[in-house]
Tab-separated table of C-alpha atoms in Angstrom:
chain	number	residue	atom	x	y	z
R	906	MET	CA	170.419	-30.816	158.465
R	907	ASP	CA	170.327	-28.772	161.534
R	908	VAL	CA	173.947	-27.945	162.176
R	909	PHE	CA	173.451	-27.238	165.996
R	910	GLY	CA	171.595	-30.558	166.123
R	911	TYR	CA	174.308	-32.520	164.804
R	912	LEU	CA	176.975	-30.834	166.699
R	913	ALA	CA	175.338	-30.695	170.176
R	914	PRO	CA	175.644	-34.504	170.754
R	915	TYR	CA	179.276	-34.316	169.426
R	916	GLY	CA	179.970	-31.501	171.786
R	917	LEU	CA	178.512	-33.641	174.764
R	918	GLU	CA	180.867	-36.507	173.870
R	919	TRP	CA	183.704	-34.312	174.170
R	920	LEU	CA	182.369	-32.935	177.532
R	921	ASN	CA	181.872	-36.416	178.676
R	922	LEU	CA	185.477	-37.426	177.816
R	923	LEU	CA	187.072	-34.350	179.623
R	924	VAL	CA	185.029	-34.637	182.635
R	925	ARG	CA	185.348	-38.564	182.849
R	926	TRP	CA	189.197	-37.873	182.345
R	927	LEU	CA	189.126	-35.327	185.360
R	928	HIS	CA	187.017	-37.652	187.448
R	929	ILE	CA	189.612	-40.396	187.249
R	930	ILE	CA	192.541	-38.070	187.717
R	931	THR	CA	190.905	-36.699	190.928
R	932	GLY	CA	189.531	-39.991	192.042
R	933	ILE	CA	193.087	-41.387	191.778
R	934	ALA	CA	194.322	-38.536	193.900
R	935	TRP	CA	191.659	-38.950	196.494
R	936	ILE	CA	191.723	-42.548	196.995
R	937	GLY	CA	195.539	-42.696	196.880
R	938	ALA	CA	195.604	-40.269	199.656
R	939	SER	CA	193.054	-42.265	201.577
R	940	PHE	CA	195.059	-45.673	201.044
R	941	TYR	CA	198.022	-43.699	202.029
R	942	PHE	CA	196.961	-42.293	205.392
R	943	VAL	CA	195.215	-45.457	206.417
R	944	TRP	CA	198.470	-47.217	205.693
R	945	LEU	CA	200.235	-44.483	207.705
R	946	ASP	CA	197.857	-44.905	210.645
R	947	ASN	CA	198.399	-48.356	210.579
R	948	SER	CA	202.088	-48.678	210.330
R	949	ILE	CA	203.457	-46.030	212.722
R	950	LYS	CA	205.001	-47.110	215.809
R	951	PRO	CA	204.849	-45.540	219.266
R	952	PRO	CA	208.067	-43.726	220.509
R	953	PRO	CA	209.834	-45.137	223.649
R	954	PRO	CA	208.178	-44.059	226.778
R	955	GLY	CA	210.034	-41.029	228.243
R	956	SER	CA	211.876	-40.174	224.657
R	957	GLU	CA	211.809	-36.749	223.471
R	958	LEU	CA	209.132	-37.688	220.921
R	959	ALA	CA	206.993	-39.116	223.535
R	960	LYS	CA	207.333	-35.801	225.720
R	961	LYS	CA	206.193	-33.655	222.422
R	962	GLY	CA	203.101	-35.715	222.268
R	963	VAL	CA	203.911	-37.722	219.200
R	964	ALA	CA	201.827	-40.882	219.206
R	965	GLY	CA	203.713	-42.708	216.256
R	966	GLU	CA	206.388	-42.249	213.761
R	967	LEU	CA	207.995	-44.220	210.860
R	968	TRP	CA	210.749	-43.768	208.579
R	969	ALA	CA	210.304	-44.363	204.771
R	970	VAL	CA	212.499	-44.063	201.695
R	971	HIS	CA	210.821	-42.865	198.384
R	972	GLY	CA	212.029	-41.057	195.266
R	973	GLY	CA	215.578	-40.858	196.320
R	974	GLY	CA	215.019	-39.277	199.821
R	975	PHE	CA	213.908	-40.245	203.422
R	976	TYR	CA	210.956	-39.316	205.062
R	977	ASN	CA	209.845	-39.210	208.746
R	978	PRO	CA	206.168	-38.665	209.204
R	979	GLN	CA	204.998	-38.254	212.898
R	980	LYS	CA	201.577	-38.164	214.242
R	981	TYR	CA	200.389	-36.286	217.342
R	982	LEU	CA	197.301	-37.852	218.946
R	983	VAL	CA	195.530	-34.571	219.568
R	984	ALA	CA	197.656	-31.637	218.304
R	985	PRO	CA	201.375	-30.464	218.564
R	986	ALA	CA	202.343	-28.024	221.140
R	987	GLU	CA	202.454	-25.316	218.601
R	988	LEU	CA	200.608	-24.943	215.220
R	989	PRO	CA	202.761	-24.946	212.163
R	990	LYS	CA	202.723	-21.901	209.986
R	991	GLU	CA	201.997	-24.019	206.959
R	992	LEU	CA	199.367	-26.610	207.329
R	993	HIS	CA	198.414	-28.913	204.229
R	994	TRP	CA	194.736	-29.817	204.016
R	995	PHE	CA	193.467	-32.855	202.309
R	996	LYS	CA	190.002	-31.864	200.959
R	997	TRP	CA	189.999	-30.585	197.313
R	998	GLU	CA	190.803	-34.262	196.126
R	999	ALA	CA	187.472	-35.243	197.493
R	1000	TYR	CA	185.480	-32.310	196.437
R	1001	SER	CA	186.825	-32.364	192.922
R	1002	THR	CA	186.096	-36.092	192.705
R	1003	TRP	CA	182.547	-35.674	193.701
R	1004	LEU	CA	181.949	-32.451	191.658
R	1005	SER	CA	183.473	-34.007	188.546
R	1006	GLY	CA	181.385	-37.249	189.314
R	1007	PHE	CA	178.148	-35.413	189.648
R	1008	ALA	CA	178.831	-33.472	186.584
R	1009	LEU	CA	179.407	-36.824	184.704
R	1010	LEU	CA	176.349	-38.261	186.081
R	1011	PHE	CA	174.238	-35.130	184.782
R	1012	ILE	CA	175.952	-35.405	181.237
R	1013	VAL	CA	175.805	-39.014	180.732
R	1014	TYR	CA	172.350	-40.089	182.559
R	1015	TYR	CA	170.361	-36.990	183.334
R	1016	LEU	CA	170.498	-35.272	179.976
R	1017	ASN	CA	169.611	-38.637	178.357
R	1018	ALA	CA	167.452	-40.231	180.945
R	1019	GLN	CA	165.093	-42.003	178.571
R	1020	ALA	CA	168.114	-43.965	177.008
R	1021	MET	CA	170.216	-44.106	180.006
R	1022	MET	CA	167.954	-44.334	182.918
R	1023	VAL	CA	164.654	-45.686	181.822
R	1024	ASP	CA	163.886	-49.485	181.244
R	1025	ARG	CA	160.056	-49.815	180.656
R	1026	SER	CA	160.386	-53.313	181.125
R	1027	VAL	CA	161.287	-52.420	184.890
R	1028	ALA	CA	159.023	-49.248	185.470
R	1029	ASP	CA	157.411	-46.720	183.026
R	1030	LEU	CA	158.922	-43.617	184.245
R	1031	SER	CA	159.341	-40.191	182.677
R	1032	SER	CA	162.756	-38.664	182.539
R	1033	TRP	CA	161.895	-36.292	185.484
R	1034	GLN	CA	160.941	-39.142	187.497
R	1035	ALA	CA	163.909	-41.035	187.021
R	1036	VAL	CA	166.241	-38.094	187.537
R	1037	GLY	CA	164.236	-37.391	190.852
R	1038	ILE	CA	164.671	-41.001	191.992
R	1039	GLY	CA	168.397	-40.776	191.149
R	1040	LEU	CA	168.972	-37.486	192.995
R	1041	GLY	CA	166.695	-38.558	195.821
R	1042	SER	CA	168.806	-41.751	196.474
R	1043	LEU	CA	171.905	-39.585	197.008
R	1044	VAL	CA	170.109	-37.404	199.788
R	1045	VAL	CA	168.574	-40.406	201.466
R	1046	GLY	CA	171.814	-42.480	201.501
R	1047	TRP	CA	173.706	-39.760	203.343
R	1048	LEU	CA	170.849	-39.166	205.794
R	1049	VAL	CA	170.602	-42.656	206.816
R	1050	TYR	CA	174.371	-43.358	206.957
R	1051	ASP	CA	174.771	-40.046	208.965
R	1052	LEU	CA	172.074	-40.810	211.499
R	1053	LEU	CA	173.349	-44.472	211.898
R	1054	CYS	CA	176.766	-43.107	212.571
R	1055	LYS	CA	175.520	-40.722	215.402
R	1056	SER	CA	173.266	-43.379	216.999
R	1057	PRO	CA	174.630	-45.873	219.640
R	1058	LEU	CA	175.159	-48.551	216.617
R	1059	GLY	CA	178.015	-46.221	215.319
R	1060	LYS	CA	180.128	-47.182	218.185
R	1061	ARG	CA	179.878	-50.929	217.330
R	1062	ASP	CA	182.276	-51.219	214.071
R	1063	LEU	CA	181.248	-54.830	212.986
R	1064	ALA	CA	177.331	-54.189	213.542
R	1065	PHE	CA	177.722	-50.861	211.972
R	1066	GLY	CA	179.458	-52.303	209.028
R	1067	LEU	CA	176.634	-55.111	208.439
R	1068	VAL	CA	173.943	-52.699	208.852
R	1069	ILE	CA	175.377	-50.198	206.228
R	1070	PHE	CA	176.219	-53.077	204.051
R	1071	ALA	CA	172.498	-54.398	204.201
R	1072	PHE	CA	171.129	-50.645	203.559
R	1073	LEU	CA	173.377	-50.360	200.546
R	1074	VAL	CA	172.360	-53.770	199.115
R	1075	GLY	CA	168.588	-52.986	199.975
R	1076	SER	CA	169.055	-49.599	198.099
R	1077	GLY	CA	170.402	-51.589	195.167
R	1078	TRP	CA	167.279	-53.743	195.363
R	1079	VAL	CA	165.042	-50.720	195.282
R	1080	LEU	CA	166.911	-48.901	192.445
R	1081	THR	CA	166.939	-51.982	190.197
R	1082	HIS	CA	163.203	-52.125	190.581
R	1083	LEU	CA	162.932	-48.583	189.427
R	1084	LEU	CA	165.808	-47.532	186.942
R	1085	SER	CA	167.570	-49.500	184.288
R	1086	GLY	CA	170.361	-51.900	185.797
R	1087	ARG	CA	173.210	-49.729	184.775
R	1088	ALA	CA	171.526	-46.555	186.246
R	1089	ALA	CA	170.634	-48.357	189.439
R	1090	TYR	CA	174.560	-49.350	189.648
R	1091	LEU	CA	175.802	-45.953	189.112
R	1092	HIS	CA	173.534	-44.533	191.583
R	1093	VAL	CA	174.403	-46.998	194.289
R	1094	GLY	CA	178.116	-45.939	193.520
R	1095	ALA	CA	176.995	-42.139	193.583
R	1096	MET	CA	175.176	-42.788	196.826
R	1097	ILE	CA	178.478	-44.308	198.334
R	1098	GLY	CA	180.429	-41.494	196.751
R	1099	THR	CA	178.310	-38.907	198.241
R	1100	ILE	CA	178.487	-40.346	201.716
R	1101	MET	CA	182.373	-40.225	201.303
R	1102	VAL	CA	182.601	-36.729	200.387
R	1103	ALA	CA	179.975	-35.664	203.051
R	1104	ASN	CA	182.234	-37.360	205.439
R	1105	VAL	CA	185.057	-35.104	204.603
R	1106	ALA	CA	182.958	-31.848	204.113
R	1107	HIS	CA	180.623	-32.154	207.099
R	1108	VAL	CA	182.630	-34.321	209.600
R	1109	ILE	CA	186.473	-34.362	208.952
R	1110	ILE	CA	187.298	-30.986	207.805
R	1111	PRO	CA	184.974	-29.104	210.117
R	1112	GLY	CA	186.465	-31.266	213.095
R	1113	GLN	CA	190.036	-30.395	211.897
R	1114	ARG	CA	189.231	-26.603	211.610
R	1115	ARG	CA	187.739	-26.675	215.321
R	1116	MET	CA	191.002	-28.237	216.394
R	1117	VAL	CA	193.125	-25.404	214.530
R	1118	ASN	CA	190.942	-22.611	215.816
R	1119	ALA	CA	191.138	-23.997	219.471
R	1120	MET	CA	194.978	-23.972	219.123
R	1121	LEU	CA	194.932	-20.409	217.593
R	1122	ALA	CA	192.765	-19.408	220.588
R	1123	GLY	CA	195.166	-21.020	223.081
R	1124	ARG	CA	192.800	-23.751	223.850
R	1125	GLN	CA	193.446	-27.607	224.103
R	1126	PRO	CA	191.718	-29.092	220.990
R	1127	ASP	CA	188.855	-31.563	221.776
R	1128	PRO	CA	190.027	-35.235	221.107
R	1129	ARG	CA	186.539	-36.218	220.175
R	1130	ASP	CA	186.980	-34.153	216.817
R	1131	GLY	CA	189.827	-36.439	216.181
R	1132	VAL	CA	188.055	-39.710	216.920
R	1133	LYS	CA	185.004	-38.676	214.710
R	1134	ALA	CA	187.234	-37.822	211.690
R	1135	LYS	CA	189.164	-41.084	212.015
R	1136	GLN	CA	185.952	-43.082	212.148
R	1137	ARG	CA	184.777	-41.517	209.010
R	1138	SER	CA	188.047	-41.871	207.356
R	1139	VAL	CA	188.196	-45.679	207.932
R	1140	HIS	CA	184.651	-45.894	206.618
R	1141	ASN	CA	185.711	-44.165	203.456
R	1142	ASN	CA	188.727	-46.569	203.154
R	1143	TYR	CA	186.363	-49.662	203.197
R	1144	PHE	CA	184.032	-47.944	200.774
R	1145	THR	CA	186.878	-47.558	198.013
R	1146	LEU	CA	186.935	-50.951	196.315
R	1147	PRO	CA	183.073	-51.100	195.996
R	1148	VAL	CA	182.800	-47.671	194.621
R	1149	LEU	CA	185.442	-48.259	192.023
R	1150	PHE	CA	183.693	-51.290	190.819
R	1151	LEU	CA	180.667	-49.203	190.476
R	1152	MET	CA	182.396	-46.600	188.498
R	1153	ILE	CA	183.224	-48.952	185.660
R	1154	SER	CA	180.111	-51.323	186.223
R	1155	ASN	CA	178.404	-49.869	183.059
R	1156	HIS	CA	180.814	-51.825	180.832
R	1157	TYR	CA	179.695	-54.935	182.319
R	1158	ALA	CA	176.143	-56.020	181.406
R	1159	MET	CA	176.485	-59.404	182.760
R	1160	THR	CA	176.314	-57.966	186.315
R	1161	TYR	CA	173.846	-55.185	186.063
R	1162	ARG	CA	171.381	-57.091	183.521
R	1163	HIS	CA	171.104	-60.169	185.743
R	1164	PRO	CA	167.550	-60.713	187.150
R	1165	HIS	CA	168.986	-60.359	190.450
R	1166	ALA	CA	171.426	-57.577	189.968
R	1167	TRP	CA	171.192	-56.379	193.305
R	1168	ALA	CA	172.138	-59.599	194.809
R	1169	VAL	CA	175.224	-59.663	192.237
R	1170	LEU	CA	176.104	-56.145	193.408
R	1171	GLY	CA	175.885	-57.373	196.933
R	1172	VAL	CA	178.659	-59.969	196.361
R	1173	ILE	CA	180.898	-58.105	194.564
R	1174	MET	CA	180.828	-55.367	197.397
R	1175	ALA	CA	181.381	-58.001	200.001
R	1176	ALA	CA	184.558	-59.200	198.140
R	1177	GLY	CA	185.809	-55.705	197.808
R	1178	VAL	CA	185.566	-55.118	201.594
R	1179	LEU	CA	187.252	-58.467	202.420
R	1180	ILE	CA	190.107	-57.601	200.028
R	1181	ARG	CA	190.462	-54.107	201.327
R	1182	HIS	CA	190.302	-55.416	205.004
R	1183	PHE	CA	193.254	-57.870	204.123
R	1184	PHE	CA	195.339	-54.805	203.249
R	1185	ASN	CA	194.481	-52.787	206.334
R	1186	LEU	CA	195.471	-55.600	208.577
R	1187	ARG	CA	198.632	-56.157	206.610
R	1188	HIS	CA	199.569	-52.667	207.296
R	1189	LYS	CA	199.461	-53.225	211.013
R	1190	GLY	CA	201.698	-56.428	210.565
R	1191	ARG	CA	198.739	-59.081	210.456
R	1192	ILE	CA	198.657	-61.287	207.325
R	1193	GLU	CA	195.424	-62.805	207.150
R	1194	TRP	CA	195.142	-64.641	203.829
R	1195	LYS	CA	191.397	-65.903	204.536
R	1196	TYR	CA	190.086	-62.489	203.713
R	1197	PRO	CA	191.342	-62.162	200.209
R	1198	ALA	CA	190.778	-65.877	199.790
R	1199	ALA	CA	187.165	-65.386	200.804
R	1200	GLY	CA	186.688	-62.388	198.354
R	1201	ALA	CA	188.397	-64.318	195.464
R	1202	ALA	CA	186.003	-67.327	196.297
R	1203	LEU	CA	182.932	-65.016	196.298
R	1204	LEU	CA	183.898	-63.805	192.868
R	1205	ALA	CA	184.509	-67.193	191.411
R	1206	VAL	CA	181.370	-68.566	192.587
R	1207	LEU	CA	179.440	-65.554	191.400
R	1208	ALA	CA	181.240	-65.820	188.008
R	1209	VAL	CA	179.914	-69.467	187.607
R	1210	LEU	CA	176.490	-68.680	188.816
R	1211	ILE	CA	175.707	-65.733	186.416
R	1212	ALA	CA	177.472	-67.296	183.249
R	1213	PRO	CA	175.082	-67.114	180.573
R	1214	PRO	CA	174.145	-70.559	178.679
R	1215	ALA	CA	176.624	-71.512	176.284
R	1216	PRO	CA	175.498	-71.337	172.633
R	1217	ARG	CA	175.054	-74.336	170.823
R	1218	ALA	CA	178.054	-75.365	168.403
R	1219	PRO	CA	177.637	-73.628	165.073
R	1220	ALA	CA	175.950	-76.203	162.706
R	1221	GLY	CA	175.893	-74.291	159.542
R	1222	PRO	CA	172.748	-73.380	157.480
R	1223	GLN	CA	170.142	-75.946	158.073
R	1224	PRO	CA	168.881	-78.160	155.131
R	1225	GLY	CA	165.996	-76.344	153.428
R	1226	VAL	CA	166.971	-73.068	155.053
R	1227	ASP	CA	168.045	-70.216	152.702
R	1228	ALA	CA	171.015	-68.668	154.113
R	1229	MET	CA	170.515	-65.359	152.230
R	1230	ALA	CA	166.852	-65.186	153.339
R	1231	GLN	CA	168.135	-65.807	157.213
R	1232	PHE	CA	170.537	-63.133	156.985
R	1233	THR	CA	168.123	-60.715	155.337
R	1234	GLN	CA	165.768	-61.179	158.254
R	1235	VAL	CA	168.693	-60.694	160.826
R	1236	ARG	CA	169.762	-57.476	158.859
R	1237	GLN	CA	166.450	-56.086	158.917
R	1238	ILE	CA	166.116	-56.476	162.627
R	1239	VAL	CA	169.570	-54.813	163.109
R	1240	ASP	CA	168.526	-52.021	160.809
R	1241	GLN	CA	165.430	-51.378	162.680
R	1242	ARG	CA	166.479	-51.992	166.242
R	1243	CYS	CA	170.218	-51.140	166.392
R	1244	VAL	CA	171.441	-48.953	163.579
R	1245	SER	CA	169.968	-45.803	165.154
R	1246	CYS	CA	172.823	-45.865	167.586
R	1247	HIS	CA	175.453	-48.270	165.920
R	1248	ALA	CA	176.319	-46.489	162.797
R	1249	ALA	CA	178.785	-44.169	161.422
R	1250	ARG	CA	176.577	-41.368	162.098
R	1251	PRO	CA	174.005	-42.320	164.702
R	1252	THR	CA	170.469	-40.845	164.286
R	1253	GLN	CA	169.358	-41.622	167.859
R	1254	PRO	CA	169.291	-38.321	169.938
R	1255	GLY	CA	172.185	-38.052	172.514
R	1256	PHE	CA	174.732	-40.199	170.528
R	1257	ALA	CA	177.315	-38.474	168.381
R	1258	THR	CA	179.194	-41.612	167.835
R	1259	ALA	CA	178.397	-45.393	167.963
R	1260	PRO	CA	178.739	-46.972	171.424
R	1261	ALA	CA	181.897	-48.786	172.124
R	1262	GLY	CA	182.899	-47.855	168.317
R	1263	VAL	CA	180.665	-50.883	166.948
R	1264	SER	CA	179.011	-49.767	163.646
R	1265	LEU	CA	176.467	-52.345	162.108
R	1266	ASP	CA	175.204	-50.319	159.122
R	1267	SER	CA	176.709	-52.677	156.545
R	1268	PRO	CA	176.372	-56.410	156.144
R	1269	GLU	CA	180.017	-56.962	156.403
R	1270	LEU	CA	180.096	-55.203	159.752
R	1271	ILE	CA	177.047	-57.238	160.841
R	1272	ARG	CA	178.845	-60.507	159.915
R	1273	GLN	CA	182.287	-59.352	161.696
R	1274	ASN	CA	180.174	-58.474	164.992
R	1275	ALA	CA	178.114	-61.620	164.999
R	1276	ALA	CA	179.275	-62.676	168.296
R	1277	ARG	CA	178.791	-59.424	169.868
R	1278	ILE	CA	175.371	-58.872	168.228
R	1279	TYR	CA	174.450	-62.376	169.955
R	1280	GLN	CA	175.908	-61.719	173.305
R	1281	GLN	CA	174.443	-58.344	173.679
R	1282	THR	CA	170.838	-59.114	172.271
R	1283	VAL	CA	170.327	-62.669	173.165
R	1284	GLN	CA	172.581	-63.799	176.199
R	1285	LEU	CA	172.609	-60.578	178.081
R	1286	LYS	CA	169.754	-58.732	176.762
R	1287	ALA	CA	171.530	-55.585	177.410
R	1288	MET	CA	171.048	-54.064	173.798
R	1289	PRO	CA	169.196	-52.081	172.440
R	1290	LEU	CA	169.983	-49.803	175.441
R	1291	ALA	CA	166.914	-49.682	177.702
R	1292	ASN	CA	165.258	-51.385	174.719
R	1293	LEU	CA	164.712	-47.887	173.252
R	1294	THR	CA	163.826	-49.409	169.801
R	1295	ASN	CA	161.299	-52.230	171.280
R	1296	MET	CA	163.297	-55.430	170.222
R	1297	THR	CA	160.803	-58.289	170.521
R	1298	ASP	CA	161.478	-61.848	172.042
R	1299	ALA	CA	160.549	-63.127	168.635
R	1300	GLU	CA	163.411	-61.060	167.206
R	1301	ARG	CA	165.807	-61.947	169.604
R	1302	ALA	CA	165.122	-65.683	168.826
R	1303	GLN	CA	165.833	-64.936	165.215
R	1304	VAL	CA	169.141	-63.469	165.945
R	1305	LYS	CA	169.641	-66.581	167.961
R	1306	ALA	CA	168.999	-69.196	165.352
R	1307	TRP	CA	170.890	-67.301	162.884
R	1308	PHE	CA	174.075	-67.140	165.282
R	1309	GLU	CA	173.816	-70.789	166.150
R	1310	ALA	CA	173.485	-71.690	162.542
R	1311	GLY	CA	176.910	-70.467	161.991
R	1312	ALA	CA	175.768	-66.731	161.407
R	1313	PRO	CA	175.258	-67.458	157.567
R	1314	SER	CA	175.454	-64.295	155.446
R	1315	GLY	CA	174.628	-65.755	152.008
R	1316	LYS	CA	176.044	-63.551	149.397
R	1317	TYR	CA	175.856	-59.752	149.729
């Protein structure tokens, strides 16, 4: 066996692990900072008129205790009278999160596009076409969002939010008609993540640099830079819960494999925005339980609507049906359609280990994982991945009949 051919997928698996770990760490740092500063903006109180703080230009302050110490953050509406010698910039959290996320997208999806992005029951694409659609969606997403922000619509928060929501759901509809469900979801998430980091790189940080440069030149900073930066920062805050779901969505085939996966995504994103809005209001001292209640209700109704049909109660082997023969048929299907990935040593290119650690290369393992086989191949039709091995509907029906008969195995 070619040693490189064996070790390359294993090396990619390690690269996947390390980059995914980095992505989670930097994502926590970025989203944590976003949550903190929105909380801070919503929680600070203006100083009394005529007070020393007001004379200094402080727009608001608060006192907090954490880690055994007291903190007194203050916010200047435009800028302080004198620029401090040391000024911390919150940017690398965002940049590192996007760079690691894009690297992960490349490692997991683009290097193995036929398995991870192409579903021929959706669209018969080449790997390059699938990758091009994925990359194009990131560019189009930012351009549309940025143009809408700069249009008159950008000054009307609610209307703008509804239009962007419709655009993202529409993007989900387009992508689910071109790519596999999991790839479509991940690219909607990558589109949102790209918008968020572009807000930092092209609006927030440049505006802050202009404010700092104006002070260094002895000029009064332009308050419009602060207003634009605040708007984009608030947008990023509302994007966070939807993008966090999309980061983990590949684990939940019940969502992205649904016939109307784009609508499922829309409901989940709406619930995330409503829940985030509750916390933003709460930081301002307003407790509006209707928002998380509406979000929870949306998720509950969705869970009921997309639930797969319950299997019939196991009835045991049917009279006249040879249990050993039935199991032999199922084992042949599993060997032909599943074991190339789900084995101790997968033979499917791009896989070093069995997905989710599930091996099916022995009769006992098939019997132990009967419920998972049924769920993934019959209820969700999520496996084989992108139906790479061309499992037929007749074969899925055989697996269904076997499981609903009690998953008989005969004698090994």
